[in-house]
Amino acid sequence: KHDADSVMVGHLAVPALAGDRDTPATLSPAVVSGELRGRIGFEGLVSTDALSMRAVTKRFPEAEAAVGALLAGCDILLVPEDPRKLVYDLMRRAAAYPAVAAAAGASLGRLEAAMKTLAGRWTSCGPLDPAAVGCASHAEAAARMAERCLAWGRPMEGVLPRQFAYFEPDEGFPG
């Protein structure tokens, strides 16, 4: 069981995970379905970073990026340039391509499950309420998640191969 109900996948190239230098992690089935959902076992919601960011739009039309993200295993498509147009484009593609329809259906299933979970959830801070955000138990959960996902200058264990490490710059770090 994971503490997080959702995660955001960034538009960065991670060749060691995606298999190539050109596919952003958000559009990579190897990253989202393979690593995150498969090997790590994350069952919650996965969102893209903003689809309108140049990291994606300079290389992919928005509808193509959205379809790629759905096929990769993402559930939430953040910040499209033209949300209405994207909805219509996705509806047309889902009608024409069974794989897109299946990916959208799987995503919808995960979204519905998340909404049911949230509808009845009580936290140790009381009923699910925006005013409860930041209570002591939330801060403790956030600290646990940060410790698990960030290596803080040491090689990551159990998440990525050992050759990956994350380094947090010191306060005085220029730039």
PDB file of C-alpha atoms in Angstrom:
ATOM      1  CA  LYS A   1       0.000   0.000   0.000  1.00  0.00           C
ATOM      2  CA  HIS A   2       1.250   3.456  -0.892  1.00  0.00           C
ATOM      3  CA  ASP A   3       0.577   6.628   1.105  1.00  0.00           C
ATOM      4  CA  ALA A   4      -0.100   8.771  -1.974  1.00  0.00           C
ATOM      5  CA  ASP A   5      -3.449   8.612  -3.737  1.00  0.00           C
ATOM      6  CA  SER A   6      -2.032  10.248  -6.854  1.00  0.00           C
ATOM      7  CA  VAL A   7       1.256  11.181  -8.474  1.00  0.00           C
ATOM      8  CA  MET A   8       2.315  13.484 -11.294  1.00  0.00           C
ATOM      9  CA  VAL A   9       4.707  12.232 -13.949  1.00  0.00           C
ATOM     10  CA  GLY A  10       6.953  14.918 -15.428  1.00  0.00           C
ATOM     11  CA  HIS A  11       7.728  15.621 -19.051  1.00  0.00           C
ATOM     12  CA  LEU A  12      11.353  14.651 -18.684  1.00  0.00           C
ATOM     13  CA  ALA A  13      13.296  12.187 -20.729  1.00  0.00           C
ATOM     14  CA  VAL A  14      14.598   9.271 -18.681  1.00  0.00           C
ATOM     15  CA  PRO A  15      16.247   7.007 -21.264  1.00  0.00           C
ATOM     16  CA  ALA A  16      17.195   4.357 -18.699  1.00  0.00           C
ATOM     17  CA  LEU A  17      13.494   3.851 -17.915  1.00  0.00           C
ATOM     18  CA  ALA A  18      11.715   4.860 -21.141  1.00  0.00           C
ATOM     19  CA  GLY A  19      14.133   3.077 -23.436  1.00  0.00           C
ATOM     20  CA  ASP A  20      14.864   6.106 -25.612  1.00  0.00           C
ATOM     21  CA  ARG A  21      15.918   9.750 -25.369  1.00  0.00           C
ATOM     22  CA  ASP A  22      12.929  11.185 -27.198  1.00  0.00           C
ATOM     23  CA  THR A  23       9.903  10.017 -25.214  1.00  0.00           C
ATOM     24  CA  PRO A  24       8.898  12.095 -22.179  1.00  0.00           C
ATOM     25  CA  ALA A  25       8.107  10.000 -19.104  1.00  0.00           C
ATOM     26  CA  THR A  26       4.452  11.091 -19.283  1.00  0.00           C
ATOM     27  CA  LEU A  27       4.092   9.449 -22.707  1.00  0.00           C
ATOM     28  CA  SER A  28       6.090   6.325 -21.933  1.00  0.00           C
ATOM     29  CA  PRO A  29       4.253   3.065 -21.216  1.00  0.00           C
ATOM     30  CA  ALA A  30       7.574   1.717 -19.909  1.00  0.00           C
ATOM     31  CA  VAL A  31       7.649   4.443 -17.243  1.00  0.00           C
ATOM     32  CA  VAL A  32       3.970   4.801 -16.263  1.00  0.00           C
ATOM     33  CA  SER A  33       2.596   1.283 -16.761  1.00  0.00           C
ATOM     34  CA  GLY A  34       5.883  -0.606 -16.468  1.00  0.00           C
ATOM     35  CA  GLU A  35       7.764   1.063 -13.636  1.00  0.00           C
ATOM     36  CA  LEU A  36       5.170   3.051 -11.705  1.00  0.00           C
ATOM     37  CA  ARG A  37       2.110   0.821 -11.985  1.00  0.00           C
ATOM     38  CA  GLY A  38       3.928  -2.476 -12.589  1.00  0.00           C
ATOM     39  CA  ARG A  39       7.188  -2.761 -10.707  1.00  0.00           C
ATOM     40  CA  ILE A  40       6.414  -0.254  -7.940  1.00  0.00           C
ATOM     41  CA  GLY A  41       2.768  -1.357  -7.745  1.00  0.00           C
ATOM     42  CA  PHE A  42       1.172   2.102  -7.596  1.00  0.00           C
ATOM     43  CA  GLU A  43      -2.588   1.769  -8.105  1.00  0.00           C
ATOM     44  CA  GLY A  44      -3.675   5.384  -7.602  1.00  0.00           C
ATOM     45  CA  LEU A  45      -4.240   8.199 -10.060  1.00  0.00           C
ATOM     46  CA  VAL A  46      -1.431   9.333 -12.337  1.00  0.00           C
ATOM     47  CA  SER A  47      -1.508  12.822 -13.815  1.00  0.00           C
ATOM     48  CA  THR A  48       0.567  14.389 -16.513  1.00  0.00           C
ATOM     49  CA  ASP A  49       2.382  17.626 -16.051  1.00  0.00           C
ATOM     50  CA  ALA A  50       0.840  20.514 -18.014  1.00  0.00           C
ATOM     51  CA  LEU A  51       0.170  19.430 -21.594  1.00  0.00           C
ATOM     52  CA  SER A  52       0.593  23.052 -22.667  1.00  0.00           C
ATOM     53  CA  MET A  53       4.272  23.088 -21.594  1.00  0.00           C
ATOM     54  CA  ARG A  54       6.819  23.459 -24.358  1.00  0.00           C
ATOM     55  CA  ALA A  55       8.490  20.265 -23.168  1.00  0.00           C
ATOM     56  CA  VAL A  56       5.656  18.463 -24.934  1.00  0.00           C
ATOM     57  CA  THR A  57       4.083  20.944 -27.376  1.00  0.00           C
ATOM     58  CA  LYS A  58       7.319  21.686 -29.196  1.00  0.00           C
ATOM     59  CA  ARG A  59       7.458  18.010 -30.287  1.00  0.00           C
ATOM     60  CA  PHE A  60       3.889  16.661 -30.198  1.00  0.00           C
ATOM     61  CA  PRO A  61       0.468  18.017 -31.145  1.00  0.00           C
ATOM     62  CA  GLU A  62      -1.634  18.244 -27.991  1.00  0.00           C
ATOM     63  CA  ALA A  63      -4.100  15.506 -28.987  1.00  0.00           C
ATOM     64  CA  GLU A  64      -1.217  13.168 -29.831  1.00  0.00           C
ATOM     65  CA  ALA A  65       0.415  13.868 -26.456  1.00  0.00           C
ATOM     66  CA  ALA A  66      -2.892  13.296 -24.636  1.00  0.00           C
ATOM     67  CA  VAL A  67      -3.468   9.978 -26.421  1.00  0.00           C
ATOM     68  CA  GLY A  68       0.115   8.961 -25.654  1.00  0.00           C
ATOM     69  CA  ALA A  69      -0.361   9.796 -21.976  1.00  0.00           C
ATOM     70  CA  LEU A  70      -3.588   7.771 -21.780  1.00  0.00           C
ATOM     71  CA  LEU A  71      -1.960   4.816 -23.548  1.00  0.00           C
ATOM     72  CA  ALA A  72       1.005   5.082 -21.170  1.00  0.00           C
ATOM     73  CA  GLY A  73      -1.343   4.753 -18.188  1.00  0.00           C
ATOM     74  CA  CYS A  74      -2.011   8.351 -17.110  1.00  0.00           C
ATOM     75  CA  ASP A  75      -5.467   9.242 -15.802  1.00  0.00           C
ATOM     76  CA  ILE A  76      -5.517  13.025 -15.555  1.00  0.00           C
ATOM     77  CA  LEU A  77      -4.418  15.279 -18.420  1.00  0.00           C
ATOM     78  CA  LEU A  78      -3.406  18.593 -16.867  1.00  0.00           C
ATOM     79  CA  VAL A  79      -3.605  22.063 -18.416  1.00  0.00           C
ATOM     80  CA  PRO A  80      -4.438  21.473 -22.065  1.00  0.00           C
ATOM     81  CA  GLU A  81      -4.228  24.546 -24.284  1.00  0.00           C
ATOM     82  CA  ASP A  82      -7.843  24.110 -25.466  1.00  0.00           C
ATOM     83  CA  PRO A  83      -9.742  21.714 -23.154  1.00  0.00           C
ATOM     84  CA  ARG A  84     -12.925  21.561 -25.257  1.00  0.00           C
ATOM     85  CA  LYS A  85     -11.050  20.803 -28.455  1.00  0.00           C
ATOM     86  CA  LEU A  86      -9.008  18.142 -26.673  1.00  0.00           C
ATOM     87  CA  VAL A  87     -12.156  16.439 -25.345  1.00  0.00           C
ATOM     88  CA  TYR A  88     -13.605  16.275 -28.850  1.00  0.00           C
ATOM     89  CA  ASP A  89     -10.300  15.051 -30.309  1.00  0.00           C
ATOM     90  CA  LEU A  90     -10.085  12.314 -27.662  1.00  0.00           C
ATOM     91  CA  MET A  91     -13.695  11.261 -28.248  1.00  0.00           C
ATOM     92  CA  ARG A  92     -13.017  10.910 -31.987  1.00  0.00           C
ATOM     93  CA  ARG A  93      -9.824   8.934 -31.394  1.00  0.00           C
ATOM     94  CA  ALA A  94     -11.487   6.662 -28.830  1.00  0.00           C
ATOM     95  CA  ALA A  95     -14.257   5.940 -31.345  1.00  0.00           C
ATOM     96  CA  ALA A  96     -11.708   5.114 -34.050  1.00  0.00           C
ATOM     97  CA  TYR A  97      -9.089   3.218 -32.027  1.00  0.00           C
ATOM     98  CA  PRO A  98     -10.060   0.471 -29.544  1.00  0.00           C
ATOM     99  CA  ALA A  99      -6.772   0.819 -27.636  1.00  0.00           C
ATOM    100  CA  VAL A 100      -7.504   4.494 -26.917  1.00  0.00           C
ATOM    101  CA  ALA A 101     -11.060   3.628 -25.822  1.00  0.00           C
ATOM    102  CA  ALA A 102      -9.712   0.882 -23.531  1.00  0.00           C
ATOM    103  CA  ALA A 103      -7.102   3.214 -21.998  1.00  0.00           C
ATOM    104  CA  ALA A 104      -9.731   5.909 -21.411  1.00  0.00           C
ATOM    105  CA  GLY A 105     -12.043   3.313 -19.847  1.00  0.00           C
ATOM    106  CA  ALA A 106      -9.308   2.065 -17.508  1.00  0.00           C
ATOM    107  CA  SER A 107      -8.551   5.643 -16.516  1.00  0.00           C
ATOM    108  CA  LEU A 108     -12.219   6.360 -15.891  1.00  0.00           C
ATOM    109  CA  GLY A 109     -12.398   3.278 -13.678  1.00  0.00           C
ATOM    110  CA  ARG A 110      -9.477   4.511 -11.575  1.00  0.00           C
ATOM    111  CA  LEU A 111     -11.043   7.998 -11.331  1.00  0.00           C
ATOM    112  CA  GLU A 112     -14.391   6.557 -10.199  1.00  0.00           C
ATOM    113  CA  ALA A 113     -12.664   4.362  -7.609  1.00  0.00           C
ATOM    114  CA  ALA A 114     -10.742   7.372  -6.285  1.00  0.00           C
ATOM    115  CA  MET A 115     -13.926   9.437  -6.005  1.00  0.00           C
ATOM    116  CA  LYS A 116     -15.671   6.649  -4.064  1.00  0.00           C
ATOM    117  CA  THR A 117     -12.688   6.346  -1.742  1.00  0.00           C
ATOM    118  CA  LEU A 118     -12.591  10.083  -1.119  1.00  0.00           C
ATOM    119  CA  ALA A 119     -16.356  10.391  -0.658  1.00  0.00           C
ATOM    120  CA  GLY A 120     -16.273   8.265   2.485  1.00  0.00           C
ATOM    121  CA  ARG A 121     -12.817   8.984   3.779  1.00  0.00           C
ATOM    122  CA  TRP A 122     -12.199  10.232   7.260  1.00  0.00           C
ATOM    123  CA  THR A 123      -8.690  11.232   8.168  1.00  0.00           C
ATOM    124  CA  SER A 124      -7.099  11.318  11.582  1.00  0.00           C
ATOM    125  CA  CYS A 125      -7.735  15.080  11.372  1.00  0.00           C
ATOM    126  CA  GLY A 126     -11.496  14.556  10.973  1.00  0.00           C
ATOM    127  CA  PRO A 127     -13.752  14.339   7.919  1.00  0.00           C
ATOM    128  CA  LEU A 128     -12.169  14.985   4.539  1.00  0.00           C
ATOM    129  CA  ASP A 129     -12.212  18.745   4.522  1.00  0.00           C
ATOM    130  CA  PRO A 130      -9.908  21.268   2.822  1.00  0.00           C
ATOM    131  CA  ALA A 131      -9.476  22.977   6.202  1.00  0.00           C
ATOM    132  CA  ALA A 132      -7.856  19.781   7.548  1.00  0.00           C
ATOM    133  CA  VAL A 133      -5.025  19.926   4.995  1.00  0.00           C
ATOM    134  CA  GLY A 134      -1.750  20.377   6.786  1.00  0.00           C
ATOM    135  CA  CYS A 135      -2.758  18.807  10.107  1.00  0.00           C
ATOM    136  CA  ALA A 136      -0.147  16.810  12.024  1.00  0.00           C
ATOM    137  CA  SER A 137      -1.010  13.439  10.455  1.00  0.00           C
ATOM    138  CA  HIS A 138      -0.818  14.963   6.965  1.00  0.00           C
ATOM    139  CA  ALA A 139       2.600  16.428   7.767  1.00  0.00           C
ATOM    140  CA  GLU A 140       3.771  13.021   9.014  1.00  0.00           C
ATOM    141  CA  ALA A 141       2.489  11.282   5.855  1.00  0.00           C
ATOM    142  CA  ALA A 142       4.173  13.923   3.680  1.00  0.00           C
ATOM    143  CA  ALA A 143       7.472  13.388   5.509  1.00  0.00           C
ATOM    144  CA  ARG A 144       7.209   9.579   5.039  1.00  0.00           C
ATOM    145  CA  MET A 145       6.479  10.001   1.324  1.00  0.00           C
ATOM    146  CA  ALA A 146       9.332  12.466   0.846  1.00  0.00           C
ATOM    147  CA  GLU A 147      11.751  10.103   2.535  1.00  0.00           C
ATOM    148  CA  ARG A 148      10.611   7.214   0.343  1.00  0.00           C
ATOM    149  CA  CYS A 149      10.743   9.026  -2.991  1.00  0.00           C
ATOM    150  CA  LEU A 150      13.763  11.300  -2.593  1.00  0.00           C
ATOM    151  CA  ALA A 151      17.190   9.890  -1.960  1.00  0.00           C
ATOM    152  CA  TRP A 152      18.519  13.114  -0.449  1.00  0.00           C
ATOM    153  CA  GLY A 153      21.999  12.629  -1.827  1.00  0.00           C
ATOM    154  CA  ARG A 154      22.276   8.870  -1.437  1.00  0.00           C
ATOM    155  CA  PRO A 155      21.474   6.196  -4.011  1.00  0.00           C
ATOM    156  CA  MET A 156      17.808   5.266  -4.174  1.00  0.00           C
ATOM    157  CA  GLU A 157      16.943   1.850  -2.842  1.00  0.00           C
ATOM    158  CA  GLY A 158      14.070  -0.238  -4.097  1.00  0.00           C
ATOM    159  CA  VAL A 159      12.609   2.309  -6.491  1.00  0.00           C
ATOM    160  CA  LEU A 160      15.116   2.922  -9.278  1.00  0.00           C
ATOM    161  CA  PRO A 161      18.341   1.179 -10.222  1.00  0.00           C
ATOM    162  CA  ARG A 162      21.216   2.203  -7.953  1.00  0.00           C
ATOM    163  CA  GLN A 163      22.891   4.365 -10.603  1.00  0.00           C
ATOM    164  CA  PHE A 164      20.134   6.972 -10.065  1.00  0.00           C
ATOM    165  CA  ALA A 165      20.438   9.463  -7.231  1.00  0.00           C
ATOM    166  CA  TYR A 166      18.707  12.701  -6.317  1.00  0.00           C
ATOM    167  CA  PHE A 167      20.649  15.589  -4.837  1.00  0.00           C
ATOM    168  CA  GLU A 168      19.081  18.543  -3.039  1.00  0.00           C
ATOM    169  CA  PRO A 169      21.267  21.674  -3.290  1.00  0.00           C
ATOM    170  CA  ASP A 170      22.307  23.442  -0.105  1.00  0.00           C
ATOM    171  CA  GLU A 171      20.577  26.709   0.786  1.00  0.00           C
ATOM    172  CA  GLY A 172      23.535  28.722  -0.476  1.00  0.00           C
ATOM    173  CA  PHE A 173      23.684  26.914  -3.822  1.00  0.00           C
ATOM    174  CA  PRO A 174      23.929  29.500  -6.625  1.00  0.00           C
ATOM    175  CA  GLY A 175      21.309  29.344  -9.377  1.00  0.00           C
TER     176      GLY A 175
END
